Coordinates of C-alpha atoms and ligand atoms in Angstrom, one line a residue:
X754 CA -15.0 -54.8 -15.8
X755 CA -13.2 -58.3 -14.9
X756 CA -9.7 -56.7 -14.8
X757 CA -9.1 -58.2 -10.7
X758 CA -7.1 -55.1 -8.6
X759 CA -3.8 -55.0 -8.9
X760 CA -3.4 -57.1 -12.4
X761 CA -3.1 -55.5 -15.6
X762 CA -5.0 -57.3 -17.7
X763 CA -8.0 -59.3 -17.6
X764 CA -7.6 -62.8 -19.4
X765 CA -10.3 -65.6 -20.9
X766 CA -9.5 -68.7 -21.1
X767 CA -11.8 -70.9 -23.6
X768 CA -12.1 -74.8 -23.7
X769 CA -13.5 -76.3 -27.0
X770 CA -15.0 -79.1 -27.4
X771 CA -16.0 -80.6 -31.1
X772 CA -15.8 -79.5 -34.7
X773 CA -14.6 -76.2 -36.7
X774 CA -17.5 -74.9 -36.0
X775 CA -17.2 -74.2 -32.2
X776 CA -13.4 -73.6 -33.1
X777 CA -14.8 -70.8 -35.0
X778 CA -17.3 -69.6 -32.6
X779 CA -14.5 -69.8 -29.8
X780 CA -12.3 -67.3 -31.7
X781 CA -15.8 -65.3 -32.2
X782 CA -15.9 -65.1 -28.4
X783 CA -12.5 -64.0 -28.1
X784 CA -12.9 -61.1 -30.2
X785 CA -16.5 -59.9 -28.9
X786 CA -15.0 -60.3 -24.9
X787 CA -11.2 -58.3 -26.4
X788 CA -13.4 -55.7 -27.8
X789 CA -15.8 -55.2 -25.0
X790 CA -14.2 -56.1 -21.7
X791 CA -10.6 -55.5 -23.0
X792 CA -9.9 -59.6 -22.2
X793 CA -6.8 -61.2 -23.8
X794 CA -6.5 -64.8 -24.1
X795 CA -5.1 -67.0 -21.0
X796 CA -3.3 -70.3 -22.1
X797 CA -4.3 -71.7 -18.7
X798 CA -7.2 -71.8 -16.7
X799 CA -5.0 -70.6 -13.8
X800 CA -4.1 -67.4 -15.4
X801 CA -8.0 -66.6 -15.9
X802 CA -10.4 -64.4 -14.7
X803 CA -13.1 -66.3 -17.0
X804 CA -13.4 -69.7 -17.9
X805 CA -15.5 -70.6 -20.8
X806 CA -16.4 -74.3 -22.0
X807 CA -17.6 -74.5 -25.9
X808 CA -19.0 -77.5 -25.5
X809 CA -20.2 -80.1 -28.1
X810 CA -22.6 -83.1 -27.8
X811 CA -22.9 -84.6 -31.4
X812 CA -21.3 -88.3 -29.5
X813 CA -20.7 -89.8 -26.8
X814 CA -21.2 -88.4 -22.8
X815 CA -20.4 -85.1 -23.9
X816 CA -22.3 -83.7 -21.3
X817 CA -20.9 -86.3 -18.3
X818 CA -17.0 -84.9 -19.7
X819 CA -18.0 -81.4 -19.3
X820 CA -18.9 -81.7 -15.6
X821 CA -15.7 -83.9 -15.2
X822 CA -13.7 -80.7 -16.6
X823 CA -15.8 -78.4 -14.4
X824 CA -15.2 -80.1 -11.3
X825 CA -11.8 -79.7 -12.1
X826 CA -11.9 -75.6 -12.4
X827 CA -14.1 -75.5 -9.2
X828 CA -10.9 -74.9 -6.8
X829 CA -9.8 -72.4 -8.5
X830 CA -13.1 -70.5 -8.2
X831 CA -12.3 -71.5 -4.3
X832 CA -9.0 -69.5 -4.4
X833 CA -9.9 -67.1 -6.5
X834 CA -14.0 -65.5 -6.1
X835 CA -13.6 -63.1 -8.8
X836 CA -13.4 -65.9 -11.3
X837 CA -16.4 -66.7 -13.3
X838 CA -17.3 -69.5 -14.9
X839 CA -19.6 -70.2 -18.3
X840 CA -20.6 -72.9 -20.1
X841 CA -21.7 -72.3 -24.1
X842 CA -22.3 -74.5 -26.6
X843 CA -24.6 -78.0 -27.6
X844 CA -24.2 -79.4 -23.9
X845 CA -25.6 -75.9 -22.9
X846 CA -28.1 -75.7 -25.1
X847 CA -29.1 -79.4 -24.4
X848 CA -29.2 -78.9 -20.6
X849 CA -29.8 -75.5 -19.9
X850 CA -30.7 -74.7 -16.0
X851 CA -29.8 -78.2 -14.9
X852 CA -26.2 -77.1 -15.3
X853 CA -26.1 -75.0 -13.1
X854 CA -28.8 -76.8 -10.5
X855 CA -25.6 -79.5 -10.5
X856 CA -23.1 -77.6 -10.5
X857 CA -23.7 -74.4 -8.4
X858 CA -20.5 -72.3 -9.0
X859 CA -21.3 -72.2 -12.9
X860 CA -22.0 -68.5 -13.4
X861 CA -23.5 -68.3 -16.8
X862 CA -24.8 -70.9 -19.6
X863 CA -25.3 -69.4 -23.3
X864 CA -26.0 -71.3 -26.2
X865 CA -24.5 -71.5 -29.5
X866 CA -27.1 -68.7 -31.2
X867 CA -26.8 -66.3 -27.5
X868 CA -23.1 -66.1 -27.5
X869 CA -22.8 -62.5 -28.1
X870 CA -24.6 -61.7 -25.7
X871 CA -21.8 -63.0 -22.9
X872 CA -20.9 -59.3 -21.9
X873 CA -24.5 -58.6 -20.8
X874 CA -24.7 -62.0 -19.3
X875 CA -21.6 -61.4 -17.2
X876 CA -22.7 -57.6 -16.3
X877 CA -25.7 -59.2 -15.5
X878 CA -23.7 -61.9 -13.4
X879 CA -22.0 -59.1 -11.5
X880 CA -24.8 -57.2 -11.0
X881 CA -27.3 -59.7 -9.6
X882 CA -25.4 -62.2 -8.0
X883 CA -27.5 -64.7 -9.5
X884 CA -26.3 -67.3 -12.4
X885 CA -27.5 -66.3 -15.7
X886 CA -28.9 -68.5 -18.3
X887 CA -29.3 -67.6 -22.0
X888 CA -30.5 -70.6 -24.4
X889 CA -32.4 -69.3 -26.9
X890 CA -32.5 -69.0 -30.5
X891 CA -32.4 -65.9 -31.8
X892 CA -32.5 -65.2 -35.3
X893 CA -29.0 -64.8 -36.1
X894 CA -28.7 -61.1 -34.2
X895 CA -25.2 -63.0 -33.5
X896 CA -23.9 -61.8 -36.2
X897 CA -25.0 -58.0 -36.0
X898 CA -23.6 -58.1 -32.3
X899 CA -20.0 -59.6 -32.8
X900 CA -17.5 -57.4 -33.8
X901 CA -15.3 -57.6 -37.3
X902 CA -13.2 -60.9 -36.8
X903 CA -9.5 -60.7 -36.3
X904 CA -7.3 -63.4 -37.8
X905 CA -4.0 -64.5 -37.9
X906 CA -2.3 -65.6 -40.8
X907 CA -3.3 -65.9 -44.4
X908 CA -6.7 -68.6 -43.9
X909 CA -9.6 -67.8 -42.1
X910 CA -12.9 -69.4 -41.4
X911 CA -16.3 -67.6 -42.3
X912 CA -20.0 -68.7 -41.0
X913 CA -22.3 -68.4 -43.6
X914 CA -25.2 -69.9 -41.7
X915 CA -26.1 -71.6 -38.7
X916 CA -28.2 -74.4 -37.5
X917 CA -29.4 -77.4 -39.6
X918 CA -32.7 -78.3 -40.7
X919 CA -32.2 -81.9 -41.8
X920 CA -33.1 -83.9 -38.3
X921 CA -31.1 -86.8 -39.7
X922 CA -32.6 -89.3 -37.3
X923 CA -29.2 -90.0 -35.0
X924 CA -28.7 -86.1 -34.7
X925 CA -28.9 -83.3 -31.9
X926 CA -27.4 -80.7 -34.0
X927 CA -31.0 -79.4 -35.1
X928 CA -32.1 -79.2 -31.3
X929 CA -29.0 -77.7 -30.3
X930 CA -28.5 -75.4 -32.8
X931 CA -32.1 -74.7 -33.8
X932 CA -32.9 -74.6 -37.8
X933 CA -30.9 -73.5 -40.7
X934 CA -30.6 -69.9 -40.8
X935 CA -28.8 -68.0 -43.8
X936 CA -26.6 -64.5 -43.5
X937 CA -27.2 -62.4 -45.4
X938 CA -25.4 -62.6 -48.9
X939 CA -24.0 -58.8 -48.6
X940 CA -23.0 -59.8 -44.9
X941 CA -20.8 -62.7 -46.0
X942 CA -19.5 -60.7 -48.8
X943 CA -18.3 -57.7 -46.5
X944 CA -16.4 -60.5 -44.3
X945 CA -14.6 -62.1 -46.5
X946 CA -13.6 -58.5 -48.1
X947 CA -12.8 -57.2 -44.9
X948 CA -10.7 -60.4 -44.0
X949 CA -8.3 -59.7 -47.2
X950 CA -7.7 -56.4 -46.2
X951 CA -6.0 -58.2 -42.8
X952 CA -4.0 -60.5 -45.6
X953 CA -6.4 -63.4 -46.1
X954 CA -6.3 -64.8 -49.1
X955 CA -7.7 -68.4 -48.5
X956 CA -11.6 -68.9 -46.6
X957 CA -13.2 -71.8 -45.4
X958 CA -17.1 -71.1 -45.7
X959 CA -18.6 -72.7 -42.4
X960 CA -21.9 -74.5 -41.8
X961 CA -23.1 -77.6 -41.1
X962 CA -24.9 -77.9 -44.8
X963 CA -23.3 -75.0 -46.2
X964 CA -25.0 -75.7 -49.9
X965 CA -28.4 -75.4 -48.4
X966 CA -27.4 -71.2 -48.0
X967 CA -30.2 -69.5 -49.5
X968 CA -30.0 -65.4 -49.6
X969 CA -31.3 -62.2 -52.2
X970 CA -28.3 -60.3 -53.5
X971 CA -30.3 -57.2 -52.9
X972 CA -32.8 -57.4 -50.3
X973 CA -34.5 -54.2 -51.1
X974 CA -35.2 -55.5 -54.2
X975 CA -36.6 -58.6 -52.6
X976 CA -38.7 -57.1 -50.4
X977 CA -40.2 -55.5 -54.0
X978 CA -40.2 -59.1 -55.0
X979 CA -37.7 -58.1 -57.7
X980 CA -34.3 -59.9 -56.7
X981 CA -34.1 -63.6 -58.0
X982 CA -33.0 -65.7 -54.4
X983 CA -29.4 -66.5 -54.8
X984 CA -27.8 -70.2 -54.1
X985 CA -24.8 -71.2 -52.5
X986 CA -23.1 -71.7 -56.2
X987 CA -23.8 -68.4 -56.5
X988 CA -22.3 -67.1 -53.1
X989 CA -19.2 -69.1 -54.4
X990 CA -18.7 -67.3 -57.7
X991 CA -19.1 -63.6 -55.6
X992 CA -16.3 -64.9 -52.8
X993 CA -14.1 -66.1 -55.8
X994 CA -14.4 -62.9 -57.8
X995 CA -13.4 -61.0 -54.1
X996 CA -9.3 -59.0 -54.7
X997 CA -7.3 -61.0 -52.9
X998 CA -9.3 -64.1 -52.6
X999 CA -7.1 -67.0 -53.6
X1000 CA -9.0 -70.0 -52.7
X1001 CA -11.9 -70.6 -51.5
X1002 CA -13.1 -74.4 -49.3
X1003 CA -16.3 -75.1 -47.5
X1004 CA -17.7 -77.5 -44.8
X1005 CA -19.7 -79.0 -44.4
X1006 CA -21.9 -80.0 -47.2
X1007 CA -24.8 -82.4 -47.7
X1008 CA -25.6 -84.8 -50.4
X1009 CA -29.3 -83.5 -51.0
X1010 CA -28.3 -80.7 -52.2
X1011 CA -25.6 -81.2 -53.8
X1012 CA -27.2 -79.0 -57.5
X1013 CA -26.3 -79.4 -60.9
X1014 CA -25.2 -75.6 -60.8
X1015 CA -23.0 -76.3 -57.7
X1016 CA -21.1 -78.9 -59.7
X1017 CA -21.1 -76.8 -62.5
X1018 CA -19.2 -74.5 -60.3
X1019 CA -16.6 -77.0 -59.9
X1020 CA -16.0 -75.7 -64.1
X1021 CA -15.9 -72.4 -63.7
X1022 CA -14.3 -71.1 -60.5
X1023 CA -10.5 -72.2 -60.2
X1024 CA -10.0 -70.9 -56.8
X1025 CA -12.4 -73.7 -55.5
X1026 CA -10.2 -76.0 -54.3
X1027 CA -10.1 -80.0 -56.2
X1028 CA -11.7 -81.0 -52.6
X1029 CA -15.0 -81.5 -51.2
X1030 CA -16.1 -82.7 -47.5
X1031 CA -19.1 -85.0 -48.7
X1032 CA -20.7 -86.8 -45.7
X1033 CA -22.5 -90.3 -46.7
X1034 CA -22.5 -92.2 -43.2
X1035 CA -23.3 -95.4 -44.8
X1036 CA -23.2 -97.2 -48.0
X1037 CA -26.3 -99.1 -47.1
X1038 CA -29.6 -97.9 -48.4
X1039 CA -31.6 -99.9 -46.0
X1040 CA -29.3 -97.8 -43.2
X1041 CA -29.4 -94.4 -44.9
X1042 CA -33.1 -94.4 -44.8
X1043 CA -33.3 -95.2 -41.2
X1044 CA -30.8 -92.6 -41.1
X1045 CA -33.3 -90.1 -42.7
X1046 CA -30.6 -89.0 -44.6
X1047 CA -32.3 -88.4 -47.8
X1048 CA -30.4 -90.3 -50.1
X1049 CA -29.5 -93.4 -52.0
X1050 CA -26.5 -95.3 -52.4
X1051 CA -26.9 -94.3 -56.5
X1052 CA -27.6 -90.8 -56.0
X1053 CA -24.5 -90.4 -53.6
X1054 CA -22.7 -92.3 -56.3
X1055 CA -24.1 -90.0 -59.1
X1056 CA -23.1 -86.6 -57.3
X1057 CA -19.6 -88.3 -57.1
X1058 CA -19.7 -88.9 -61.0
X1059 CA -20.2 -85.2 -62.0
X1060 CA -18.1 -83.9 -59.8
X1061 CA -15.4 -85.8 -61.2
X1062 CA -16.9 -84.9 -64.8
X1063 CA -16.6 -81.2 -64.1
X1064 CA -13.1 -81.2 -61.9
X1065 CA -11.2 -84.7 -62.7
X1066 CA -8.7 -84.2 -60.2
X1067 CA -11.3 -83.3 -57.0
X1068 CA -10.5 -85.6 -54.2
X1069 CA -13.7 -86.3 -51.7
X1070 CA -13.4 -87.0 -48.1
X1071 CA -16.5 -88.0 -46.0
X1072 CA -17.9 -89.1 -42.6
X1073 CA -19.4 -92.0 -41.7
X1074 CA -21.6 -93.4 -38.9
X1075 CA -20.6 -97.5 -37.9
X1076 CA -23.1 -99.8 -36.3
X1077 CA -26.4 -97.5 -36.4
X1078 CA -29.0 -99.5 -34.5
X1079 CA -30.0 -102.6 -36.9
X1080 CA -26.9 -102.3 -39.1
X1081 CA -25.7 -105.9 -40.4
X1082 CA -22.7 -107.6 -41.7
X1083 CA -24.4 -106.9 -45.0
X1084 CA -24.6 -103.5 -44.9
X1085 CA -21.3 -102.4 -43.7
X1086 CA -19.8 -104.3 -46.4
X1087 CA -21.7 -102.1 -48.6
X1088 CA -20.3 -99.0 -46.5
X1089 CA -16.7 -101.0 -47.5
X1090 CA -18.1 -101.2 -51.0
X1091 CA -18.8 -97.5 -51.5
X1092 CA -15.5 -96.4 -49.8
X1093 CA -13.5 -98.4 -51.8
X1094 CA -15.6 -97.4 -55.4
X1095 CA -15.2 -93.7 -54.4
X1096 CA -11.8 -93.9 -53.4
X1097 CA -12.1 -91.7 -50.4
X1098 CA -9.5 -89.7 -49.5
X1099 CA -9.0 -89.2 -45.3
X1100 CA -12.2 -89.1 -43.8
X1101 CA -14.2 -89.2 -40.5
X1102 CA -15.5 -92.5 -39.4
X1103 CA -17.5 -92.8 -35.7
X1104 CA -19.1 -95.8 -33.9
X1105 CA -22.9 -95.1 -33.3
X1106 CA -23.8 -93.0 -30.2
X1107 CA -27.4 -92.6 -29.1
X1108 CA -28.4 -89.1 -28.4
X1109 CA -30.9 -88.5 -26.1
X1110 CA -33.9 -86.9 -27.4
X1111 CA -33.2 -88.0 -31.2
X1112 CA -35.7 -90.3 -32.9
X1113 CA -32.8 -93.3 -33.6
X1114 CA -32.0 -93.6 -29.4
X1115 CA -35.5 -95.3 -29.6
X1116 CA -34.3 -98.1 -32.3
X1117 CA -33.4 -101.6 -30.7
X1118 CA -29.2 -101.6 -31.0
X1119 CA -28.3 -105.5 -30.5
X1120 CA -25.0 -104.7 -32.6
X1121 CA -22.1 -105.7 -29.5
X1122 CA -19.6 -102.7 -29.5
X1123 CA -16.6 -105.3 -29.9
X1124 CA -18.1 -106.2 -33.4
X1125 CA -18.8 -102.2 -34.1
X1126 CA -15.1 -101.9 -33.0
X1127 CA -14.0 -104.1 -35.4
X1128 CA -15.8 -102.8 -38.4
X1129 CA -14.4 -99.1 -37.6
X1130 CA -11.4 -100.2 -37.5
X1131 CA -12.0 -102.1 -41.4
X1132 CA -13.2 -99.0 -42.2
X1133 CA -10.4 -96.8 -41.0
X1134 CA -8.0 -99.4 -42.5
X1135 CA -9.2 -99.0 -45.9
X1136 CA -9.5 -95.2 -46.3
X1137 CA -6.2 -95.0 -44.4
X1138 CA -4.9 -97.0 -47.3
X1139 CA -6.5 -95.3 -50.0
X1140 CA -5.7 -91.8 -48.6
X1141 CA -1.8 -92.8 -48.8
X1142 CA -2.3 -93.5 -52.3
X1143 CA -3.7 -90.4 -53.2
X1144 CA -0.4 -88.8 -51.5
X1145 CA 1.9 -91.4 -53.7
X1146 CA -0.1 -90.3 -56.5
X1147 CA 0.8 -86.7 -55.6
X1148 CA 4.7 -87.9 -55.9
X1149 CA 6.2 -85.5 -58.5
X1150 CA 3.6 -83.4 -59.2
X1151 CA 3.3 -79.4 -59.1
X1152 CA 0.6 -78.2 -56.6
X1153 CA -0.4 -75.0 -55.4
X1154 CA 0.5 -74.5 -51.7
X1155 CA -0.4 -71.5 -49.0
X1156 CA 2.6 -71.0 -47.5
X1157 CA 1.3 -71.1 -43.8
X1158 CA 4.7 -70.4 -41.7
X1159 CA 8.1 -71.8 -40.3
X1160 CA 7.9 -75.7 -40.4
X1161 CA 7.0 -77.2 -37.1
X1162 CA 10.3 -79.8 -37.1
X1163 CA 12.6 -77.5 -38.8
X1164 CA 12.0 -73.5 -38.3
X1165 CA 14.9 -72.5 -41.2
X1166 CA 12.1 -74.8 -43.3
X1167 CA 8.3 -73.6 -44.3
X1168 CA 5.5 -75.3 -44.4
X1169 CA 2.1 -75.0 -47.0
X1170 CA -0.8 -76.6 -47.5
X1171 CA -2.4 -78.2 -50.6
X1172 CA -6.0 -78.2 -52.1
X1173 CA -6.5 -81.6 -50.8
X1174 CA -5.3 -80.9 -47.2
X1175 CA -1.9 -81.8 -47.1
X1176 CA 0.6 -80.5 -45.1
X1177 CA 4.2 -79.7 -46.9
X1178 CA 7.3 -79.0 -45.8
X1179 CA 10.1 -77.2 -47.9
X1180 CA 13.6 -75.3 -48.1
X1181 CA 12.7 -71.4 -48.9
X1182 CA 13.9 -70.6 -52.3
X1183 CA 17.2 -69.9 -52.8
X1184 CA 16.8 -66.2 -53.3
X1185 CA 15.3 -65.7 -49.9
X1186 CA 17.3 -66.1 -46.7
X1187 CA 16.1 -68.4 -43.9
X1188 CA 16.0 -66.0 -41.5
X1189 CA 13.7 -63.2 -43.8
X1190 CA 10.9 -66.1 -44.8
X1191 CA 8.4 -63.4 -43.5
X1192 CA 7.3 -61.5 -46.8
X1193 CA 6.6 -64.9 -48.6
X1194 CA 4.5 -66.4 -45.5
X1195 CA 0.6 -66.2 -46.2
X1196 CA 1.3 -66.4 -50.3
X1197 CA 0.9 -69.3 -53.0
X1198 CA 3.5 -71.0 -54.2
X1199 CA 4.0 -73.9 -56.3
X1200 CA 5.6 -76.7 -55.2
X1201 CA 6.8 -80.1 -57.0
X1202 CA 6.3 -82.8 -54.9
X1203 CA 9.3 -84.8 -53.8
X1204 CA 9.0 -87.3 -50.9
X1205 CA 5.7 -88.9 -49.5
X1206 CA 6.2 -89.3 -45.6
X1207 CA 3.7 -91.2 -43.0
X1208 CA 1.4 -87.3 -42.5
X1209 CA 3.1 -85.0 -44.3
X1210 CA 4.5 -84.1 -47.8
X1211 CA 8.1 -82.7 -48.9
X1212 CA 8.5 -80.2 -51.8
X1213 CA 10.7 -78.1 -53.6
X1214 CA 9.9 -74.5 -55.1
X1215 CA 9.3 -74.6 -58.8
X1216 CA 8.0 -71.0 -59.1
X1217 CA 6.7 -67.9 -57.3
X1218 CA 2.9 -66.3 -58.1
X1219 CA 2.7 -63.3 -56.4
X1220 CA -0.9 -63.2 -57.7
X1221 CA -1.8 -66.6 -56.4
X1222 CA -1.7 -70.0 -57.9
X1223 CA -1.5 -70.8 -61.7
X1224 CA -3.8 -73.6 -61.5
X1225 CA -4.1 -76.2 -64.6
X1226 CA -5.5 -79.5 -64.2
X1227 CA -2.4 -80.7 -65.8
X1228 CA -0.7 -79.8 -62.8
X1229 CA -2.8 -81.6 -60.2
X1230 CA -2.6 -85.0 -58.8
X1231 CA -5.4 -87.0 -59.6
X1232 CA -7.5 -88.4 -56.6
X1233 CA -10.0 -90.2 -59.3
X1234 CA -6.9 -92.5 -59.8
X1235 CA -8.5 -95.5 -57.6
X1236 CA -11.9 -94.3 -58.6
X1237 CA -14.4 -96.8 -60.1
X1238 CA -17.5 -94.6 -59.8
Ligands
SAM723 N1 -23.8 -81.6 -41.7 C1 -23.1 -82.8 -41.8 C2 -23.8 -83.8 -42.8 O1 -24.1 -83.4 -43.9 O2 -24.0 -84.9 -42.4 C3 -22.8 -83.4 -40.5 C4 -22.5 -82.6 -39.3 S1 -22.4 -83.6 -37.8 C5 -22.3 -82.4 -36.6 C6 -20.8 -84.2 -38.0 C7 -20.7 -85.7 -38.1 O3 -20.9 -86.3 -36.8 C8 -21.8 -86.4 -38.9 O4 -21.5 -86.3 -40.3 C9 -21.8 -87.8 -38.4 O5 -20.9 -88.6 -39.1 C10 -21.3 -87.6 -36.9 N2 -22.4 -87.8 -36.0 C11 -23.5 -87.0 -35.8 N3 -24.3 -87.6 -34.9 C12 -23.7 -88.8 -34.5 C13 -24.1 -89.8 -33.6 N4 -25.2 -89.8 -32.9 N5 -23.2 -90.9 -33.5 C14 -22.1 -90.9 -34.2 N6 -21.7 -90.0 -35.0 C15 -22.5 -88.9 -35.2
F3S724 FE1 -26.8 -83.5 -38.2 FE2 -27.8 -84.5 -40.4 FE3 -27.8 -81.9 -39.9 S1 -25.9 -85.1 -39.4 S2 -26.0 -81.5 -38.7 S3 -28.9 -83.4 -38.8 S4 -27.3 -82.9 -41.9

C-alpha cells in the first residue's frame, strides 16, 4: 500500500527514544508493518516511505526534542509527498492532537497501547486525507493484533504486561501508559515457546513492575472460580521449565513487591540469572515517601538480605532519582550510604525532572542544579567504583556466557555475555575454526575469566554445554563481596 511507483520495496524507518521497553515496542512495529504492508526496515530516514518517532517522556523536554527531530524530517516530506509521518509513544500519548495542531505535516499520532493499530491508521491516512489520531487505552487487544515476533539471535525480549499502576509521585509513566495490565499467562507462555523454536534460548521478561504480573493458568477454570491466580514467581518457574529456555532475566521490578515466594525463586530456578534490576531512587526515607514509592530504607534493605540468603552470588543494580524537590545534604548522603551498604553493581542514576501533570512538579525545588550536578556525579563515582570491583572479583572465575556473535574489535574473536551483564570477548576454541564460529553462536559456554578491561571482560573456553550452562554457585563471582547489608 506505501510501495511509491517505480521502487521495489516499501521501507520504515523508526526513531526510539527511551528505555527497552519502546525498544521492544519498535521491533513490535516493525513486524506488524513487514507483515501487513510488506515494509522492510530503512536505516535512514531518507530511504523511507514512513517515519515513525517512539517517543518517550519519563525526563527532561522530551516533547520539545521530538519536534526538534520532526522539523528536521519535514523537507523530506517537501521532496517527497508520499512520505508519511507518525508519532507513537509517551510524548504522543501526553500530547495527543496538539502534535499535529503544531506541526501540520505529522500524519498520524498512536500511543503506546494503539500501536497495532498503525495499518488502519495509515489506510485511514490515505483514505481521508485527514491526520489520524489514536491515543487510547485499550485493554491490551495489542497483543491479539501484532503478529508472532521475529528475532534475531539467541536473546529476545518478551512483554508480559503493560502500564504501571504505582503513580510514584515524580512519574508520567501511569498517564502515558495507562494502568498495569497483565497477559495472559498461556499468552506469555506460547511466546516464549514459539521464540525457541526461532533458536532463543535466553528472555528478558518486560514491564515496568514486572513482579506485580498477576494471571489464572487456566482461565476457564477461573471464570468457574476454580483456578488459584498465578504470581509472577510462578510465571518464572513455567518460562524456566520451557525446552530450550536457558536463562531467563526481567525488568523492571519494584521493591513492594518484591514476595517471599519470588525470592524463594531465586532457590529453585537456576536459569534465573544471579542479577536483579531493583529500582530504590533514594536512600532517604523522608524522600522515598514524598516519592510515594512505598517503601523504607529497611524494607529495601531487607529484600536485599534474602535475596542474597537465597542466591549468594546475585549482584543488584538500581536507579536512582538526585535532587527530588526538598532533598538535602542529609539525605543524599543517605542515598551514598545505601549504595555503598548494597554494593550496587552499574546502575541508572538521573537528576530530578519535573513532569508536567505529576503531583511532585507542584513541590517547591530550591535545590540549584550545579549542586544536583555535583551529587550525580558522587553518586555515579561510587557505583562506577564499586561496579569495577565486582568485575575484578570476577577475575578467574568460570561463568556461563551466551555466545552472542563475532567480537565487535576483533571478528576472528566472539563475544558473550554473563549473568550480571558483562560483555566478554574470547578466542573460539581450538577445535573450531575462526571462520566456521556460526554453529556455536547463540549457545552457552563457559568461560574462565582472564583480564578485567575498562567495559568489557576477556575469557578463555573451559568447556562446551550443548545443553546450556552447568551452573554451581561455586562457580560464580560473588557480587555480595562489598556487601554490608
Ligand atoms: N518501574 C520502575 C520502578 O520500579 O521504579 C521504573 C520505571 S521508570 C520509567 C525508569 C526510571 O526513570 C525510574 O526508575 C526513575 O529512576 C527514572 N525517572 C522516572 N521519572 C523521572 C523523573 N521525573 N525525573 C528523573 N528520573 C525519572
Ligand atoms: Fe514510574 Fe513508579 Fe511506575 S517510577 S513506572 S510510577 S513504579
Amino acid at each position: 500500500m506505501l510501495k511509491p511507483p517505480g521502487k521495489d520495496a516499501a521501507k520504515v524507518y523508526i526513531r526510539t527514544f527511551g528505555c527497552q521497553m519502546n525498544e521492544y515496542d519498535s521491533d513490535r512495529m516493525a513486524d506488524l508493518l513487514a507483515a501487513s504492508e510488506g515494509l522492510s526496515r530503512a536505516q535512514t530516514p531518507e530511504e523511507a516511505d514512513l517515519i515513525l518517532f517512539n517517543t518517550c517522556s519519563v525526563r527532561e523536554k522530551a516533547a520539545e526534542k521530538v519536534f526538534s527531530d520532526l522539523g528536521k524530517v519535514r523537507e523530506l516530506k517537501a521532496r517527497n509527498p508520499r512520505l508519511l509521518i507518525g508519532v507513537g509513544g509517551c510524548v504522543a500519548s501526553q500530547e495527543g492532537a496538539s502534535i499535529v495542531a503544531r506541526a501540520p505535516y505529522v500524519d498520524i499520532v498512536f500511543g503506546p497501547q494503539t500501536l497495532h493499530r498503525l495499518p488502519e491508521l495509515i489506510r485511514q491516512r490515505r483514505r481521508t486525507g485527514q491526520a489520524q489520531i489514536d491515543i487510547r487505552f485499550p485493554e491490551i487487544e495489542k497483543f491479539d493484533a501484532l503478529p508472532a515476533p521475529s528475532v534475531k539471535g539467541a536473546s529476545a525480549f518478551v512483554s508480559i504486561m503493560e502500564g504501571c499502576s504505582k503513580y510514584c509521585s515524580f512519574c508520567v509513566v501511569p498517564y502515558t501508559r495507562g494502568e498495569e495490565v497483565s497477559r495472559t499467562f498461556d499468552e506469555v507462555i506460547g511466546e516464549v515457546a514459539e521464540l525457541t523454536a526461532q533458536g532463543v534460548r535466553e528472555v528478558t521478561l518486560l514491564g515496568q513492575n514486572v513482579n506485580a504480573w498477576r494471571g489464572p493458568t487456566d482461565p476457564q477454570a477461573q471464570a468457574a472460580g476454580l483456578a488459584p491466580i498465578a504470581d509472577f514467581a510462578t510465571l518464572l518457574e513455567y518460562v524456566c521449565a520451557i525446552p530450550g529456555i536457558e536463562r531467563v532475566r526481567y525488568t523492571t521490578s519494584h521493591p513492594r513487591e518484591f514476595t517471599p515466594t519470588l525470592i524463594e525463586a531465586y532457590r529453585r530456578l537456576p536459569k534465573l540469572v544471579s542479577h536483579v534490576h531493583l529500582p530504590v531512587q533514594s536512600g532517604s526515607d523522608r524522600i522515598l515517601a514524598a516519592m510515594k514509592r512505598g517503601y523504607t530504607v529497611l524494607e529495601y534493605k531487607a529484600i536485599v538480605r534474602r535475596l542474597r540468603a537465597a542466591r549468594p552470588d546475585i549482584c543488584i543494580s538500581s536507579d536512582f532519582i538526585v535532587g527530588f524537590p526538598g532533598e538535602t545534604e542529609a539525605d543524599f548522603a543517605a542515598t551514598l550510604r545505601l549504595a555503598g551498604e548494597v554494593g550496587f553493581d552499574d546502575s541508572y542514576s538521573f537528576i530530578y525532572s519535573a513532569r508536567p501533570g505529576t503531583p511532585a512538579a507542584d513541590l517547591n525545588d530550591d535545590t540549584p542544579q550545579a549542586i544536583k550536578l555535583e551529587r550525580l556525579k558522587r553518586l555515579q563515582a561510587l557505583i562506577e567504583q564499586q561496579a569495577r570491583s565486582i568485575s575484578q572479583a570476577m577475575l578467574g572465575s568460570v561463568q556461563p556466557v551466551l555466545i552472542e556473535g563475532r567480537s565487535r574489535r576483533n571478528p576472528a574473536e566472539l563475544c558473550g555475555r554473563t549473568d550480571n551483564n558483562r560483555t566478554v570477548n574470547f578466542a573460539p576454541p581450538t577445535n573450531v575454526l575462526a571462520g566456521q564460529c556460526e554453529p556455536i553462536i547463540g549457545r552457552f559456554t563457559n568461560l574462565k575469566i582472564t583480564e578485567v578491561l575498562a567495559h568489557s571482560l576477556r575469557g578463555v573456553w573451559v568447556e562446551s554445554h550443548p545443553h546450556g550452562p552447568v551452573w554451581s554457585n561455586e562457580n560464580a563471582s560473588d557480587c555480595s563481596h562489598q556487601s554490608s547489608v
